[in-house]
Amino acid sequence: MLDPNYVRENLESVRTALAARNFSPEALDHFAELDAERRRVNSEADDVNHERNNASKEIGALMQAGKTEEATAKKASVAGLKERQAELEKLRDEADAAMRELLSGLPNLPAADVPFGADESANVEIRRWGTPRKFDFEVKDHVDLGTELSILDLERAAKVAGSRFAILNGDGARLERALINFMLDVHTRENGYKETQPPLIVNRDSLFGTGQLPKFEEDLFTLTDSRGFSLIPTAEVPVTNYHRDEILDAASLPMKFVAYTPCFRSEAGSYGRDTRGLIRQHQFEKVELVKLCLPEESEKEHEELTANAERILQLLGLPYRTVVLSTGDMGFSARKTYDIEVWLPSQQTYREISSCSNCGDFQARRMGTRFRRSGGGKPEYVHTLNGSGLAVGRTWIAVVENYQQADGSIAIPDALRPYMPGIEQISKV
RNA sequence: GGAGAGGUAGCCUAAUUGGUAAGGCAGUAGUCUUGAAAACUACCGCGGGUGACCGCUUGCAGGUUCGAGUCCUGUCCUCUCCGCCA
């Protein structure tokens, strides 16, 4: 959520920023009048409240003094206040709701150093690590490799659940589990994150807080239960909302959480994209990194979080590149995002395996997550960051494809050996 | 699922037949001190205002009332017991 005071004072630059994000700047056409109306109605309602409070206090004093007749007269004189107050409160609620509706639909503003552009073609590569391996045989993709090794069964997954689901078997399931444990261990032991295991179902307030609602309802799996529950599309939702509606001590920042969870996405609107294999599923495993930090430290923390995610690929020996997303390619809540893309030999290209975003105070304002500096003063909004560390299913793909051997078996990367004792490669059984 | 008890600011605890949230701890600043502690003074839920001040706040949402922590209805959460269950 954008700061209404900021929007009021920077209306034109906000308009420009929205256009850069492919959002219609016309959403702001009614901001000024709506804002003025809201403040006018609010102060008027305050005035009537004041009047009413004073009258009630006087009546109370008269009653205690035993002057019941004067109290009764006073009561009669304030009889009309109640209706006026009800009217004004109704107006105020409507004005507040209208402003909230307007603001809650606006995306975050891009940071100043985000490249301007309409879509992913304007993303800028900022670094590259590792060298794609040269194969002296014809490479297969993870679907062929996995199916032939009987570690991946997409056909039966389609029967049991539907399309965009997968079943991992044997050493394939083992590899997935090894990756999860490996990632959690690196982030908790080396990178200083606190492991947390959140609910996989969240309420609507949490989804509003991180920005999935109100605009992206169709991306979610929502339960028919009357409580408005949804399956989490990412652990970012339950973990970032952990301190919703709280005022934190500045000394407790930064907070660094790592969570492994399954994620559920309806992928409505992505028909025809990435339909083959494990790339885009309705259910996938992810290890997520989340930070809450001081505003002045979020850029530094963002760089560090991205490096923490990259570290996993380095340890696994998987070539990757890191790009900064353009204004047109960023997600709703982000002010700056780095995508980490891993090399996939079958596609001869780099594919997204992690997205690391600095959300500034955008989510914190929606969630009401604030902190107080030592020495007192007004509470301020924290900055929130999140990033995949990493998407486990896509890491599985990258390992299988990059470590494939001429006979169709998969070598296990050194870093994973402790997690798959006794298994040096996955071969046909 | 059934029965009961509860929810007051970061924590703990009050509030006459309804009369407008008292106090303690922790915390921050200051006085004193070589320094610290202790003691003392001030601040110490949220928002707005340069300010005197104003509005909001007893889990949440309604209702009754001039006035609700208190009375009524609904709802969420926690705890205890029973049932069920991994």
Coordinates of C-alpha atoms (C1' of nucleotides) in Angstrom, one line a residue:
Chain A
M1 CA 0.0 0.0 0.0
L2 CA 1.3 3.4 -0.9
D3 CA 1.5 6.2 1.7
P4 CA -1.5 8.5 1.0
N5 CA 0.5 11.5 2.1
Y6 CA 3.2 10.6 -0.4
V7 CA 0.7 10.2 -3.2
R8 CA -0.9 13.5 -2.4
E9 CA 2.4 15.4 -2.6
N10 CA 3.8 13.5 -5.6
L11 CA 0.8 12.8 -7.7
E12 CA 2.4 13.3 -11.1
S13 CA 5.5 11.2 -10.4
V14 CA 3.3 8.4 -9.0
R15 CA 1.3 8.5 -12.2
T16 CA 4.5 8.2 -14.2
A17 CA 5.7 5.3 -12.1
L18 CA 2.4 3.4 -12.5
A19 CA 2.6 3.8 -16.3
A20 CA 6.1 2.3 -16.1
R21 CA 4.7 -0.7 -14.3
N22 CA 2.0 -1.1 -17.0
F23 CA -0.7 0.0 -14.6
S24 CA -3.3 2.5 -15.7
P25 CA -2.4 5.9 -14.2
E26 CA -6.1 6.8 -14.5
A27 CA -6.6 5.0 -11.2
L28 CA -5.3 8.3 -9.7
D29 CA -7.7 10.6 -11.5
H30 CA -10.0 10.7 -8.5
F31 CA -7.4 10.6 -5.8
A32 CA -7.3 14.3 -5.1
E33 CA -11.0 14.8 -4.6
L34 CA -11.4 11.5 -2.8
D35 CA -8.6 12.5 -0.4
A36 CA -10.0 16.0 0.2
E37 CA -13.4 14.6 0.9
R38 CA -12.1 11.9 3.2
R39 CA -10.2 14.5 5.3
R40 CA -13.1 16.9 5.3
V41 CA -15.6 14.3 6.5
N42 CA -13.2 12.9 9.0
S43 CA -12.6 16.2 10.8
E44 CA -16.3 17.0 10.7
A45 CA -17.1 13.7 12.3
D46 CA -14.4 14.4 14.9
D47 CA -16.1 17.8 15.8
V48 CA -19.4 16.2 16.4
N49 CA -17.8 13.5 18.5
H50 CA -16.2 16.2 20.6
E51 CA -19.5 17.9 21.1
R52 CA -21.2 14.7 22.1
N53 CA -18.4 13.7 24.5
N54 CA -18.5 17.0 26.2
A55 CA -22.3 16.8 26.6
S56 CA -22.1 13.3 28.1
K57 CA -19.5 14.4 30.6
E58 CA -21.6 17.3 31.7
I59 CA -24.6 15.1 32.1
G60 CA -22.5 12.7 34.1
A61 CA -21.4 15.5 36.4
L62 CA -24.9 16.7 36.9
M63 CA -26.2 13.3 37.7
Q64 CA -23.5 12.8 40.3
A65 CA -24.3 16.1 41.8
G66 CA -27.9 15.0 42.1
K67 CA -29.2 17.7 39.7
T68 CA -31.4 15.3 37.7
E69 CA -33.7 17.9 36.3
E70 CA -30.8 19.9 34.7
A71 CA -29.4 16.6 33.4
T72 CA -32.7 15.7 31.8
A73 CA -32.8 19.1 30.2
K74 CA -29.3 18.6 28.9
K75 CA -30.2 15.2 27.5
A76 CA -33.0 16.7 25.5
S77 CA -30.7 19.3 24.1
V78 CA -28.3 16.8 22.6
A79 CA -31.0 14.5 21.2
G80 CA -30.3 15.4 17.6
L81 CA -26.6 14.8 17.9
K82 CA -27.0 11.1 17.6
E83 CA -28.5 11.1 14.1
R84 CA -26.0 13.6 12.9
Q85 CA -23.2 11.5 14.2
A86 CA -24.5 8.4 12.5
E87 CA -24.7 10.2 9.2
L88 CA -21.2 11.6 9.5
E89 CA -19.8 8.2 10.5
K90 CA -21.4 6.6 7.5
L91 CA -19.9 9.2 5.3
R92 CA -16.5 8.7 6.9
D93 CA -16.6 5.0 6.5
E94 CA -17.5 5.3 2.9
A95 CA -14.7 7.8 2.3
D96 CA -12.2 5.6 4.1
A97 CA -13.4 2.5 2.2
A98 CA -13.1 4.3 -1.2
M99 CA -9.6 5.6 -0.4
R100 CA -8.6 2.1 0.8
E101 CA -10.0 0.5 -2.3
L102 CA -8.1 2.9 -4.5
L103 CA -4.8 2.6 -2.7
S104 CA -5.0 -1.2 -2.1
G105 CA -5.2 -1.8 -5.9
L106 CA -2.0 0.2 -6.7
P107 CA 1.3 -1.7 -7.0
N108 CA 4.5 -0.6 -5.3
L109 CA 6.6 2.1 -6.9
P110 CA 9.8 0.9 -8.6
A111 CA 13.1 1.9 -6.9
A112 CA 15.1 4.6 -8.7
D113 CA 17.7 2.2 -10.1
V114 CA 15.2 -0.3 -11.7
P115 CA 15.6 -0.4 -15.4
F116 CA 12.7 1.1 -17.3
G117 CA 10.9 -1.2 -19.7
A118 CA 7.6 -2.8 -20.7
D119 CA 8.5 -6.5 -20.1
E120 CA 11.2 -9.1 -19.5
S121 CA 13.1 -8.0 -22.6
A122 CA 14.2 -4.9 -20.7
N123 CA 15.6 -6.9 -17.8
V124 CA 19.3 -6.3 -17.3
E125 CA 21.8 -9.1 -16.5
I126 CA 24.1 -8.1 -13.7
R127 CA 26.3 -11.1 -13.2
R128 CA 26.9 -14.7 -14.4
W129 CA 28.4 -17.6 -12.5
G130 CA 29.8 -20.9 -13.8
T131 CA 30.2 -22.2 -17.3
P132 CA 27.5 -24.4 -18.9
R133 CA 28.9 -27.9 -19.4
K134 CA 29.8 -29.1 -22.9
F135 CA 28.1 -32.5 -23.5
D136 CA 29.6 -35.0 -25.9
F137 CA 26.3 -36.7 -26.3
E138 CA 22.8 -35.6 -27.0
V139 CA 21.2 -34.1 -23.9
K140 CA 17.7 -35.1 -22.7
D141 CA 15.3 -33.0 -20.8
H142 CA 14.2 -33.8 -17.2
V143 CA 11.0 -35.3 -18.4
D144 CA 12.7 -38.0 -20.5
L145 CA 15.4 -38.5 -18.0
G146 CA 13.1 -38.8 -15.1
T147 CA 10.6 -41.0 -16.8
E148 CA 13.2 -43.4 -18.1
L149 CA 14.7 -43.6 -14.6
S150 CA 11.3 -44.2 -13.1
I151 CA 11.8 -41.3 -10.7
L152 CA 9.2 -39.1 -12.3
D153 CA 5.6 -40.1 -13.2
L154 CA 3.6 -37.4 -14.9
E155 CA 1.0 -39.6 -16.4
R156 CA -0.2 -41.1 -13.2
A157 CA -0.1 -37.7 -11.5
A158 CA -2.5 -36.5 -14.2
K159 CA -4.7 -39.5 -13.4
V160 CA -4.6 -39.1 -9.6
A161 CA -4.9 -35.3 -9.5
G162 CA -4.8 -33.6 -12.9
S163 CA -2.5 -31.8 -15.3
R164 CA 0.3 -29.7 -13.7
F165 CA 0.9 -32.2 -11.0
A166 CA 3.8 -34.6 -10.6
I167 CA 4.7 -37.7 -8.7
L168 CA 8.3 -38.3 -7.7
N169 CA 9.4 -41.8 -7.0
G170 CA 12.4 -43.6 -5.4
D171 CA 15.6 -41.7 -5.7
G172 CA 13.7 -38.9 -7.4
A173 CA 11.7 -38.3 -4.2
R174 CA 14.9 -38.8 -2.3
L175 CA 16.6 -36.1 -4.3
E176 CA 13.8 -33.7 -3.6
R177 CA 14.0 -34.3 0.1
A178 CA 17.8 -34.0 0.0
L179 CA 17.6 -30.6 -1.7
I180 CA 15.1 -29.4 0.9
N181 CA 17.3 -30.4 3.8
F182 CA 20.5 -29.1 2.1
M183 CA 18.9 -25.7 1.5
L184 CA 17.6 -25.4 5.0
D185 CA 20.9 -26.4 6.5
V186 CA 22.9 -23.8 4.4
H187 CA 20.5 -21.0 5.3
T188 CA 20.2 -21.8 9.0
R189 CA 23.9 -22.7 9.6
E190 CA 25.8 -20.5 7.2
N191 CA 23.5 -17.6 6.4
G192 CA 21.9 -17.1 9.8
Y193 CA 18.2 -17.6 9.1
K194 CA 15.7 -18.9 11.6
E195 CA 13.8 -21.9 10.4
T196 CA 10.1 -21.7 10.7
Q197 CA 7.3 -24.0 9.7
P198 CA 4.1 -22.0 9.0
P199 CA 0.5 -23.0 8.2
L200 CA -0.1 -23.9 4.6
I201 CA -3.6 -22.3 4.8
V202 CA -4.0 -18.6 5.5
N203 CA -6.8 -16.2 6.0
R204 CA -7.7 -13.2 3.8
D205 CA -6.0 -10.6 6.1
S206 CA -2.7 -12.3 5.5
L207 CA -3.3 -12.4 1.8
F208 CA -4.1 -8.8 1.7
G209 CA -1.0 -8.0 3.8
T210 CA 1.5 -9.4 1.3
G211 CA -0.5 -8.1 -1.7
Q212 CA -2.1 -11.3 -3.2
L213 CA -5.5 -9.7 -2.4
P214 CA -7.6 -8.0 -3.6
K215 CA -6.2 -8.1 -7.2
F216 CA -4.9 -11.6 -7.7
E217 CA -7.6 -13.8 -6.2
E218 CA -7.7 -16.0 -9.4
D219 CA -4.1 -17.1 -8.8
L220 CA -5.1 -18.8 -5.5
F221 CA -6.7 -22.0 -4.5
T222 CA -9.4 -20.8 -2.2
L223 CA -11.2 -23.3 0.1
T224 CA -15.0 -23.5 0.1
D225 CA -14.9 -23.2 3.9
S226 CA -16.8 -20.1 5.0
R227 CA -13.7 -18.7 6.8
G228 CA -12.2 -17.5 3.5
F229 CA -9.1 -19.7 3.8
S230 CA -6.7 -20.2 0.9
L231 CA -3.8 -22.5 0.3
I232 CA -0.6 -20.6 0.4
P233 CA 0.9 -19.6 -3.0
T234 CA 4.2 -19.1 -1.3
A235 CA 5.6 -19.2 2.3
E236 CA 6.1 -15.5 1.9
V237 CA 2.5 -15.1 2.9
P238 CA 2.4 -16.8 6.3
V239 CA 6.0 -15.9 7.2
T240 CA 5.9 -12.2 6.3
N241 CA 2.5 -11.9 8.2
Y242 CA 4.0 -13.4 11.3
H243 CA 4.3 -9.9 12.9
R244 CA 1.2 -8.4 11.3
D245 CA -0.3 -5.6 13.5
E246 CA 2.7 -5.5 15.8
I247 CA 5.1 -2.9 16.9
L248 CA 8.6 -4.4 17.1
D249 CA 11.7 -3.3 19.0
A250 CA 14.3 -1.9 16.6
A251 CA 16.9 -4.1 18.3
S252 CA 15.1 -7.2 17.1
L253 CA 15.8 -6.2 13.5
P254 CA 16.8 -7.6 11.0
M255 CA 14.7 -10.7 11.4
K256 CA 15.6 -13.5 9.0
F257 CA 13.3 -16.5 8.4
V258 CA 13.7 -19.5 6.2
A259 CA 10.7 -21.8 5.6
Y260 CA 10.3 -24.9 3.6
T261 CA 6.7 -25.4 2.4
P262 CA 4.7 -26.7 -0.5
C263 CA 3.1 -23.9 -2.5
F264 CA -0.2 -24.0 -4.4
R265 CA -1.0 -21.9 -7.4
S266 CA -4.0 -22.2 -9.7
E267 CA -1.9 -20.9 -12.7
A268 CA -5.0 -19.4 -14.2
G269 CA -4.1 -17.4 -17.2
S270 CA -0.9 -19.4 -17.9
Y271 CA -2.5 -22.0 -20.2
G272 CA -0.1 -23.2 -22.8
R273 CA 3.0 -21.9 -21.0
D274 CA 5.5 -24.4 -19.7
T275 CA 3.1 -27.2 -20.0
R276 CA 5.9 -29.9 -20.3
G277 CA 7.4 -31.3 -17.2
L278 CA 7.9 -29.8 -13.7
I279 CA 8.6 -26.2 -14.6
R280 CA 5.1 -24.9 -13.8
Q281 CA 3.0 -26.9 -11.4
H282 CA -0.1 -26.4 -9.3
Q283 CA 1.8 -27.7 -6.3
F284 CA 5.5 -27.3 -5.8
E285 CA 8.1 -27.3 -3.1
K286 CA 9.9 -24.1 -2.1
V287 CA 12.4 -23.0 0.5
E288 CA 11.6 -19.3 1.1
L289 CA 13.7 -16.6 2.7
V290 CA 12.0 -13.7 4.4
K291 CA 13.5 -10.6 6.1
L292 CA 12.0 -7.8 8.2
C293 CA 14.5 -5.0 8.5
L294 CA 15.2 -1.3 9.1
P295 CA 14.3 1.0 6.1
E296 CA 17.9 2.2 5.8
E297 CA 19.2 -1.3 5.6
S298 CA 16.8 -2.9 3.1
E299 CA 19.0 -2.4 0.1
K300 CA 22.0 -4.0 1.8
E301 CA 19.8 -6.8 3.1
H302 CA 18.4 -7.3 -0.4
E303 CA 21.8 -7.8 -1.9
E304 CA 22.7 -10.2 0.9
L305 CA 19.5 -12.2 0.5
T306 CA 20.1 -12.6 -3.2
A307 CA 23.7 -13.7 -2.5
N308 CA 22.3 -16.2 0.0
A309 CA 20.1 -17.8 -2.6
E310 CA 22.9 -17.8 -5.2
R311 CA 25.1 -19.6 -2.7
I312 CA 22.9 -22.7 -3.1
L313 CA 23.5 -22.9 -6.8
Q314 CA 27.2 -22.3 -6.3
L315 CA 27.4 -25.2 -3.8
L316 CA 25.5 -27.4 -6.3
G317 CA 27.8 -26.3 -9.1
L318 CA 24.9 -25.2 -11.3
P319 CA 25.6 -22.3 -13.7
Y320 CA 23.4 -19.3 -13.3
R321 CA 22.9 -15.6 -14.1
T322 CA 21.3 -12.9 -12.1
V323 CA 19.1 -10.3 -13.7
V324 CA 17.4 -7.2 -12.3
L325 CA 13.7 -7.0 -13.5
S326 CA 12.5 -4.0 -15.4
T327 CA 9.7 -1.8 -14.2
G328 CA 7.2 -3.7 -16.4
D329 CA 8.2 -7.2 -15.3
M330 CA 8.1 -6.8 -11.5
G331 CA 5.5 -8.2 -9.2
F332 CA 2.8 -6.2 -7.5
S333 CA 4.5 -5.7 -4.1
A334 CA 8.1 -5.2 -5.2
R335 CA 10.1 -2.1 -5.5
K336 CA 13.1 -4.0 -6.9
T337 CA 13.5 -7.6 -7.8
Y338 CA 16.5 -9.8 -8.8
D339 CA 15.7 -13.0 -10.6
I340 CA 18.2 -15.8 -10.5
E341 CA 18.1 -18.0 -13.6
V342 CA 19.7 -21.4 -13.7
W343 CA 21.2 -23.0 -16.9
L344 CA 19.0 -25.7 -18.4
P345 CA 20.9 -27.7 -21.0
S346 CA 17.8 -29.0 -22.7
Q347 CA 16.5 -25.5 -23.4
Q348 CA 20.0 -24.0 -23.9
T349 CA 18.9 -21.1 -21.8
Y350 CA 18.7 -19.7 -18.3
R351 CA 15.4 -20.3 -16.5
E352 CA 14.1 -18.6 -13.3
I353 CA 14.8 -20.5 -10.2
S354 CA 14.5 -17.7 -7.6
S355 CA 13.0 -14.3 -7.4
C356 CA 14.3 -12.0 -4.7
S357 CA 12.3 -8.8 -3.9
N358 CA 12.7 -5.8 -1.8
C359 CA 9.1 -4.6 -1.0
G360 CA 10.2 -1.6 1.0
D361 CA 7.4 -0.5 3.4
F362 CA 4.6 -1.5 0.9
Q363 CA 3.7 -4.8 2.6
A364 CA 4.4 -3.4 6.1
R365 CA 1.9 -0.6 5.6
R366 CA -0.8 -3.2 4.5
M367 CA 0.1 -5.4 7.4
G368 CA 0.6 -2.8 10.0
T369 CA 4.1 -4.1 10.9
R370 CA 6.1 -1.4 12.6
F371 CA 9.0 -0.9 14.8
R372 CA 10.1 1.7 17.4
R373 CA 13.7 3.0 17.6
S374 CA 15.4 3.1 20.9
G375 CA 14.8 6.4 22.6
G376 CA 11.1 6.3 21.7
G377 CA 9.5 8.3 19.0
K378 CA 6.8 7.4 16.5
P379 CA 6.6 3.8 15.2
E380 CA 7.8 3.4 11.6
Y381 CA 7.1 0.8 9.1
V382 CA 9.6 -2.0 8.7
H383 CA 10.9 -3.0 5.2
T384 CA 10.1 -6.5 4.1
L385 CA 12.1 -8.7 1.7
N386 CA 11.5 -12.2 0.3
G387 CA 13.2 -14.6 -2.1
S388 CA 13.2 -18.2 -3.1
G389 CA 16.2 -20.0 -1.7
L390 CA 15.4 -21.9 -3.9
A391 CA 12.4 -23.3 -5.8
V392 CA 13.0 -27.0 -5.1
G393 CA 11.3 -28.5 -8.1
R394 CA 13.2 -26.3 -10.5
T395 CA 16.4 -27.1 -8.7
W396 CA 15.6 -30.8 -9.1
I397 CA 15.2 -30.2 -12.9
A398 CA 18.6 -28.3 -13.0
V399 CA 20.4 -31.1 -11.1
V400 CA 18.9 -33.8 -13.3
E401 CA 19.6 -32.1 -16.5
N402 CA 23.1 -30.6 -15.7
Y403 CA 24.3 -33.8 -14.1
Q404 CA 23.0 -36.2 -16.7
Q405 CA 25.4 -38.8 -18.1
A406 CA 25.7 -40.5 -21.4
D407 CA 23.9 -43.6 -20.2
G408 CA 20.9 -41.6 -18.9
S409 CA 21.9 -41.8 -15.2
I410 CA 22.3 -38.8 -12.9
A411 CA 25.4 -38.0 -10.9
I412 CA 24.7 -36.6 -7.5
P413 CA 26.5 -33.3 -6.8
D414 CA 29.1 -33.5 -4.1
A415 CA 27.2 -31.1 -1.9
L416 CA 24.2 -33.4 -1.8
R417 CA 26.1 -36.6 -1.0
P418 CA 25.7 -36.2 2.8
Y419 CA 22.0 -36.0 2.2
M420 CA 21.8 -39.1 0.0
P421 CA 24.2 -41.5 1.8
G422 CA 25.2 -44.5 -0.3
I423 CA 23.9 -43.0 -3.5
E424 CA 26.5 -41.6 -5.9
Q425 CA 24.2 -41.6 -8.9
I426 CA 20.7 -42.3 -9.9
S427 CA 20.5 -45.2 -12.3
K428 CA 17.9 -47.3 -13.9
V429 CA 16.7 -50.0 -11.6
Chain B
rG1 C1' -18.6 -32.1 18.1
rG2 C1' -20.4 -31.1 23.7
rA3 C1' -19.7 -28.4 28.5
rG4 C1' -17.3 -24.6 31.2
rA5 C1' -13.7 -20.4 32.1
rG6 C1' -11.4 -16.4 30.0
rG7 C1' -9.3 -12.1 26.4
rU8 C1' -7.8 -4.5 29.5
rA9 C1' -1.4 -0.9 26.1
rG10 C1' 5.3 -4.8 25.5
rC11 C1' 4.2 -7.9 30.4
rC12 C1' 1.2 -8.2 35.0
rU13 C1' -3.0 -6.5 37.3
rA14 C1' -7.6 -3.0 38.9
rA15 C1' -12.1 -0.2 37.8
rU16 C1' -19.1 1.1 43.2
rU17 C1' -26.6 0.4 40.9
rG18 C1' -23.1 1.8 33.7
rG19 C1' -20.3 8.1 34.8
rU20 C1' -15.9 8.5 30.6
rA21 C1' -9.4 3.2 31.4
rA22 C1' -6.2 3.4 37.9
rG23 C1' -1.6 1.2 39.3
rG24 C1' 2.9 -1.9 39.1
rC25 C1' 7.0 -4.0 36.1
rA26 C1' 9.9 -3.3 31.9
rG27 C1' 11.6 0.8 28.7
rU28 C1' 13.4 6.1 27.4
rA29 C1' 15.3 10.9 29.0
rG30 C1' 17.0 13.8 33.0
rU31 C1' 18.8 15.0 38.3
rC32 C1' 22.4 13.1 41.6
rU33 C1' 27.3 10.1 41.2
rU34 C1' 34.3 9.3 39.4
rG35 C1' 31.1 5.5 37.1
rA36 C1' 27.1 2.2 38.0
rA37 C1' 23.2 0.9 41.2
rA38 C1' 19.6 3.0 44.3
rA39 C1' 16.5 7.2 44.9
rC40 C1' 14.0 11.2 42.7
rU41 C1' 11.5 13.9 38.2
rA42 C1' 9.3 13.5 33.5
rC43 C1' 7.7 10.6 29.5
rC44 C1' 5.8 5.8 28.7
rG45 C1' -1.5 2.4 23.6
rC46 C1' -2.7 4.6 18.3
rG47 C1' -3.6 8.6 14.9
rG48 C1' -3.8 14.0 13.6
rG49 C1' -1.9 19.1 14.7
rU50 C1' 3.8 23.9 14.8
rG51 C1' 1.0 24.2 19.3
rA52 C1' -2.9 24.9 23.3
rC53 C1' -5.3 20.6 22.0
rC54 C1' -8.6 17.0 19.2
rG55 C1' -10.1 12.1 17.9
rC56 C1' -9.7 6.8 18.6
rU57 C1' -8.5 2.4 21.9
rU58 C1' -10.6 -2.9 27.0
rG59 C1' -10.0 -9.6 21.0
rC60 C1' -13.4 -8.2 16.7
rA61 C1' -18.4 -6.5 14.9
rG62 C1' -23.1 -4.8 16.1
rG63 C1' -27.1 -3.3 19.7
rU64 C1' -29.3 -0.6 24.2
rU65 C1' -28.0 4.4 26.5
rC66 C1' -26.9 11.3 27.0
rG67 C1' -22.8 8.0 28.4
rA68 C1' -20.5 0.8 27.9
rG69 C1' -14.3 -2.6 30.1
rU70 C1' -19.2 -3.1 32.7
rC71 C1' -25.7 -4.7 30.0
rC72 C1' -27.5 -7.6 25.3
rU73 C1' -26.5 -10.3 20.4
rG74 C1' -23.2 -12.3 17.0
rU75 C1' -18.2 -13.7 16.0
rC76 C1' -12.8 -14.8 16.5
rC77 C1' -9.0 -16.6 19.6
rU78 C1' -6.9 -19.0 24.2
rC79 C1' -7.4 -22.5 28.3
rU80 C1' -9.8 -26.8 31.1
rC81 C1' -12.8 -31.2 30.9
rC82 C1' -15.5 -34.9 27.8
rG83 C1' -15.8 -37.2 22.9
rC84 C1' -13.1 -38.1 18.3
rC85 C1' -8.4 -38.5 16.0
rA86 C1' -2.4 -38.6 13.7

